[in-house]
Short mmCIF file of C-alpha atoms in Angstrom, two decimals:
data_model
loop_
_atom_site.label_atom_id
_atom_site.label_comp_id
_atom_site.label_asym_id
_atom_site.label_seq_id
_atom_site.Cartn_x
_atom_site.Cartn_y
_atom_site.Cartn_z
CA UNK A 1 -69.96 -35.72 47.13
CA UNK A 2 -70.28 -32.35 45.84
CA UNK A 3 -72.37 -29.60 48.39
CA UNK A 4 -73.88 -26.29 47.02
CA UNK A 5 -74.34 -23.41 48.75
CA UNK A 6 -76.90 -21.31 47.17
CA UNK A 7 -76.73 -17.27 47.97
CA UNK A 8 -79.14 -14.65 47.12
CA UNK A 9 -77.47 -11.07 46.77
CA UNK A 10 -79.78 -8.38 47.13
CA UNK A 11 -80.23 -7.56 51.02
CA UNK A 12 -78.28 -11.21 51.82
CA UNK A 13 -74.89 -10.09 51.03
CA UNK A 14 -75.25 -6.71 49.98
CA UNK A 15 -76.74 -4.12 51.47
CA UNK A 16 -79.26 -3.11 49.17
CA UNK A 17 -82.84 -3.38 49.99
CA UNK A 18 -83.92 0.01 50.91
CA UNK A 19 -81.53 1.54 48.24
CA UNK A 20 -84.45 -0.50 46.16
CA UNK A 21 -87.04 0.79 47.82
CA UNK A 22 -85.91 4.57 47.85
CA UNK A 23 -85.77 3.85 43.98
CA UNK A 24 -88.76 2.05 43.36
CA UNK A 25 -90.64 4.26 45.77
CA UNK A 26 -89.11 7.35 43.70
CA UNK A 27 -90.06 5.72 40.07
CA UNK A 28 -93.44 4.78 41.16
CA UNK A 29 -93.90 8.71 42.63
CA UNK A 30 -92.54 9.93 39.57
CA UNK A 31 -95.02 7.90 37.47
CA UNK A 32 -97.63 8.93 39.28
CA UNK A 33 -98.31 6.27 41.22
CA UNK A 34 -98.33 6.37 45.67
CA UNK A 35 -97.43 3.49 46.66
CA UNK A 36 -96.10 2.69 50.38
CA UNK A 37 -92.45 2.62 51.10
CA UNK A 38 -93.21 -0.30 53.92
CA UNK A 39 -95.30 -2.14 50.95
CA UNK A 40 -92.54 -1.82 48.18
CA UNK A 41 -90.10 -3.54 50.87
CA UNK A 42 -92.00 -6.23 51.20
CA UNK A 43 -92.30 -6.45 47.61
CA UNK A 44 -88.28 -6.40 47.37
CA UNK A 45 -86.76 -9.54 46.05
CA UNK A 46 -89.39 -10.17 43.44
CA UNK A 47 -88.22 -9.39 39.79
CA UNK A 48 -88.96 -6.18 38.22
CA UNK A 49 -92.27 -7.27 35.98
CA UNK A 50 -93.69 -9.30 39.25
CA UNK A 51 -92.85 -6.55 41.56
CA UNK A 52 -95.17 -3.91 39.40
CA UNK A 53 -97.61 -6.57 38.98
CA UNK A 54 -97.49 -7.38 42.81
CA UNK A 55 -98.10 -3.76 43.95
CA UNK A 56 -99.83 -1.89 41.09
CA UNK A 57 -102.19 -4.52 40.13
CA UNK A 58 -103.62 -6.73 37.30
CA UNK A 59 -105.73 -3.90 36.26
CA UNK A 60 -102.58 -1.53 35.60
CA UNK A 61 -101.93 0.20 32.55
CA UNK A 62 -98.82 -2.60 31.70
CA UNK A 63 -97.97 -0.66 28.76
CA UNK A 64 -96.24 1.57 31.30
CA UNK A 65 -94.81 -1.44 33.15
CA UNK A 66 -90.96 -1.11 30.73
CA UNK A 67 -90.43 2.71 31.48
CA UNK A 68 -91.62 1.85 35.19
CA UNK A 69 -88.85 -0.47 34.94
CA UNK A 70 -86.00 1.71 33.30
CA UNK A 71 -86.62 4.52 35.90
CA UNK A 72 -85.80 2.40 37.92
CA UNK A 73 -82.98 1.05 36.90
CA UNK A 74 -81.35 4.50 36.09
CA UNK A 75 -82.32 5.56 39.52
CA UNK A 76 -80.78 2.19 41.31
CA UNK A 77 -77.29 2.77 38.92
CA UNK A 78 -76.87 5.92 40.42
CA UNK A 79 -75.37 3.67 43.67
CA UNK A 80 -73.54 1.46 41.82
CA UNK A 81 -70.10 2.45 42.25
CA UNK A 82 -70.70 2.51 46.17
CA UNK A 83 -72.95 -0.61 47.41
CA UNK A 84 -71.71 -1.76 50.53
CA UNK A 85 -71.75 -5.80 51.21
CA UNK A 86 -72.86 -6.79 54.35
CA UNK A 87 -70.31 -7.45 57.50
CA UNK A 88 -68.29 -10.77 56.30
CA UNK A 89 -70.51 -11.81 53.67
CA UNK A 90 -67.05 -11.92 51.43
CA UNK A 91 -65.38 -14.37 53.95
CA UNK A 92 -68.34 -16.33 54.57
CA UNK A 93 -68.22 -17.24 50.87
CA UNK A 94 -64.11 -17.76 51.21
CA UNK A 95 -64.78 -19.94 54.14
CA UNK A 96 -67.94 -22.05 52.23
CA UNK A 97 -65.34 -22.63 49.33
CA UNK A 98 -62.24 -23.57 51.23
CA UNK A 99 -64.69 -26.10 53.08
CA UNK A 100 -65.85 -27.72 49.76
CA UNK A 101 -68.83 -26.03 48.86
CA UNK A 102 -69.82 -25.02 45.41
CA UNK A 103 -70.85 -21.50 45.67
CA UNK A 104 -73.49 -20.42 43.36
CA UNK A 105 -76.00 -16.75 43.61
CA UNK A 106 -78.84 -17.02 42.57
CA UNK A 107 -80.35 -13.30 42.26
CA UNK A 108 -82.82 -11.22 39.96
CA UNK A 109 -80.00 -8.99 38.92
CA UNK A 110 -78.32 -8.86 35.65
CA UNK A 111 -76.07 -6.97 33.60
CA UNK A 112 -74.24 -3.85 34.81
CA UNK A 113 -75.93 -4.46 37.97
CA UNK A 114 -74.99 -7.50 38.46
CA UNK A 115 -71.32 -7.16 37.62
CA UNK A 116 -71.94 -3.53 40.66
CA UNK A 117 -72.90 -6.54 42.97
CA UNK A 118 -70.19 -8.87 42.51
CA UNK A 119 -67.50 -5.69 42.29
CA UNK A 120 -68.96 -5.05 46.05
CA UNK A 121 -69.18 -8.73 47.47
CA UNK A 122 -64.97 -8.76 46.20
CA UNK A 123 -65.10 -12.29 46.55
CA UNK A 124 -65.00 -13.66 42.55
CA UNK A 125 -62.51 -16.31 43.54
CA UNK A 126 -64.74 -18.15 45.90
CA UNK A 127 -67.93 -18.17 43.52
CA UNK A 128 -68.20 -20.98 41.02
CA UNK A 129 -71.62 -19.47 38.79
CA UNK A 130 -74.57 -17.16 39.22
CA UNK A 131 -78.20 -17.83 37.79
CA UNK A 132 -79.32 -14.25 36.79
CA UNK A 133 -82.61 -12.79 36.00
CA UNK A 134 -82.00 -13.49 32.18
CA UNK A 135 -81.05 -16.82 32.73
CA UNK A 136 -84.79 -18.06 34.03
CA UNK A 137 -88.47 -17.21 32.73
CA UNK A 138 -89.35 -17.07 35.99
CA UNK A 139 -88.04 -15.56 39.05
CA UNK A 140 -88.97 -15.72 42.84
CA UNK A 141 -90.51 -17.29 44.42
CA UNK A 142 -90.65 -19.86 41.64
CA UNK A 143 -88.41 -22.42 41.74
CA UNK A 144 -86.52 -21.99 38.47
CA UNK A 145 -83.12 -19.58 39.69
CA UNK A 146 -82.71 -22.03 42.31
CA UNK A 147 -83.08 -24.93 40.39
CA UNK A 148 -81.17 -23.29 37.34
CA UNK A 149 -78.63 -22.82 39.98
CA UNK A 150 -78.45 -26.66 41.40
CA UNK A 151 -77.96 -27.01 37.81
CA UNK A 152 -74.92 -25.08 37.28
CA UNK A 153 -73.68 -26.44 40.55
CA UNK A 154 -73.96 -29.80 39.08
CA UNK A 155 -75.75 -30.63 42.59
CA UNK A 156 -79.24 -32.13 43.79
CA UNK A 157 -81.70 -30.87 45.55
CA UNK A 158 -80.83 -32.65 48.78
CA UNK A 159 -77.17 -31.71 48.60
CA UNK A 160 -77.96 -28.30 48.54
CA UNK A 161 -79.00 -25.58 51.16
CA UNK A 162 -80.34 -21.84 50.03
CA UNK A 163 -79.56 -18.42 52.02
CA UNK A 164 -81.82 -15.92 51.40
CA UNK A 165 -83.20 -12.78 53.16
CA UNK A 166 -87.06 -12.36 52.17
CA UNK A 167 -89.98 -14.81 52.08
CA UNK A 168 -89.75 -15.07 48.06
CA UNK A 169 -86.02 -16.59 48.49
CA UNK A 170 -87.68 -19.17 51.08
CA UNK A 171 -90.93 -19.75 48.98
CA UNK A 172 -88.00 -20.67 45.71
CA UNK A 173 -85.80 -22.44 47.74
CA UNK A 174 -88.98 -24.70 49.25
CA UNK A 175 -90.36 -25.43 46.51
CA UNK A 176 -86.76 -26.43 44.27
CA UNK A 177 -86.78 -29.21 47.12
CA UNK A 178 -83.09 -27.26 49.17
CA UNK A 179 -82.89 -26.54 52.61
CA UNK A 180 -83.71 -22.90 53.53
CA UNK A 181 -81.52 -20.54 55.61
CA UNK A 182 -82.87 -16.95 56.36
CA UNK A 183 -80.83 -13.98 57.80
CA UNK A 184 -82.35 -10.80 58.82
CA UNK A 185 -80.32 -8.08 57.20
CA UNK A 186 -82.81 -7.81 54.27
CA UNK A 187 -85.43 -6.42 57.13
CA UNK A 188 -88.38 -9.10 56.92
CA UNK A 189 -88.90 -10.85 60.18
CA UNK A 190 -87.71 -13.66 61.78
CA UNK A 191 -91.33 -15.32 61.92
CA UNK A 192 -92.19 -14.24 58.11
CA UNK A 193 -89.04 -16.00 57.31
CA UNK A 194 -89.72 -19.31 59.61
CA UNK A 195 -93.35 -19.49 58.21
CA UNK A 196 -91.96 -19.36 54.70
CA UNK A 197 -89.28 -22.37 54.90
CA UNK A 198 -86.51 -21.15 56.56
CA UNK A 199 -85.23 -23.86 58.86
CA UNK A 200 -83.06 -21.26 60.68
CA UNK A 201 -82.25 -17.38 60.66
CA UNK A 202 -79.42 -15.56 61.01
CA UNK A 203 -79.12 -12.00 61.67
CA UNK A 204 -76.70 -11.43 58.97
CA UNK A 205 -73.63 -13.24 57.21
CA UNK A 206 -71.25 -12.60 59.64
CA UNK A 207 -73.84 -14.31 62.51
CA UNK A 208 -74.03 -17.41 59.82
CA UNK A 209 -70.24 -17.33 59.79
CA UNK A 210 -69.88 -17.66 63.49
CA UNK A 211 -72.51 -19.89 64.23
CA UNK A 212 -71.31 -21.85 61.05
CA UNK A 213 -70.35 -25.18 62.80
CA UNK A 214 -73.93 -25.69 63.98
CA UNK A 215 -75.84 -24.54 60.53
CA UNK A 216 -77.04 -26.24 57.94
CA UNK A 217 -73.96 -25.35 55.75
CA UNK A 218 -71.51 -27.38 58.42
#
């Protein structure tokens, strides 16, 4: 039977998380707003609307949420020719596919910046889909880009398992029903991880590749 092995990108195989904050941090300052580089990490993973809402408020002027957004953006793209992936994320994927899996990522990018991630991870051959950010209404941590991606995988719930790097991936992956693997690259802690659904953590993709035999995606 056919397996899927579900990836985030962002911070799980590429090392991007506090490029995002620096960014974020930067087009909040420039907007006026101070908000905490420690509280904009932990806000990393969500999608752009639900991170503003998440760390500005309900009572923000959301008017300003789209240029928020688009500084952004043009700050992130800056990066784009030079995002490094994480140690052996590109053979982990090689390996997963040579062993059978269906490879799908499942991330809140899109676009250029999702073509920037893909250009970095150099490992096109070995990934069968990706569930973007304008493929789902909703993103993390609802269940629809993993579930979108089960669906391009062709592959239920229980056949699947779902590597992710911050509590939103683990929150998703929970609640679309897949087993949850954390690794600690992103920067969120082992027990944050745990206490949102992962069933084990990682330090990074080249730890799951060693210890590969023994993990959920054996």
């Amino acid at each position: 039977m056919e397996r899927a092995a579900v990836f985030d990108v962002d911070g799980t195989l590429v090392d991007t998380n506090h490029l995002h904050v620096t960014t974020w941090w930067e087009a909040f300052r420039q907007a006026g707003h101070r908000v905490p580089m420690h509280a904009v990490h932990r806000a990393v993973g969500l999608g752009s609307d639900d991170l503003i809402a998440h760390l500005l408020g309900e009572d923000r002027d959301k008017d300003a949420d789209a240029a928020l957004s688009a500084a952004h953006k043009a700050l992130y793209g800056q990066y784009f020719d030079r995002l490094p992936p994480m140690a052996d994320a590109g053979a982990l994927l090689r390996r997963l596919h040579g062993d059978g899996w269906t490879v799908v990522l499942a991330t809140s990018a899109s676009g250029a910046e999702l073509s920037a991630l893909r250009r970095a991870l150099d490992a096109d051959e070995a990934i069968t889909a990706t569930a973007s950010a304008d493929d789902v209404a909703e993103g993390k941590p609802a269940p629809e880009p993993v579930e979108h991606a089960l669906e391009l995988a062709g592959v239920p719930a229980g056949r699947a398992v779902f590597v992710g790097d911050t509590v939103w991936d683990m929150r998703a992956g929970r609640r679309a029903g897949v087993r949850c693997v954390g690794v600690l690259c992103g920067g969120i802690p082992r027990a944050d991880l745990v206490e949102a659904g992962a069933e084990m953590v990682y330090d990074d993709p080249a730890g799951l590749l060693a210890a590969l035999e023994e993990s959920p995606l054996a």
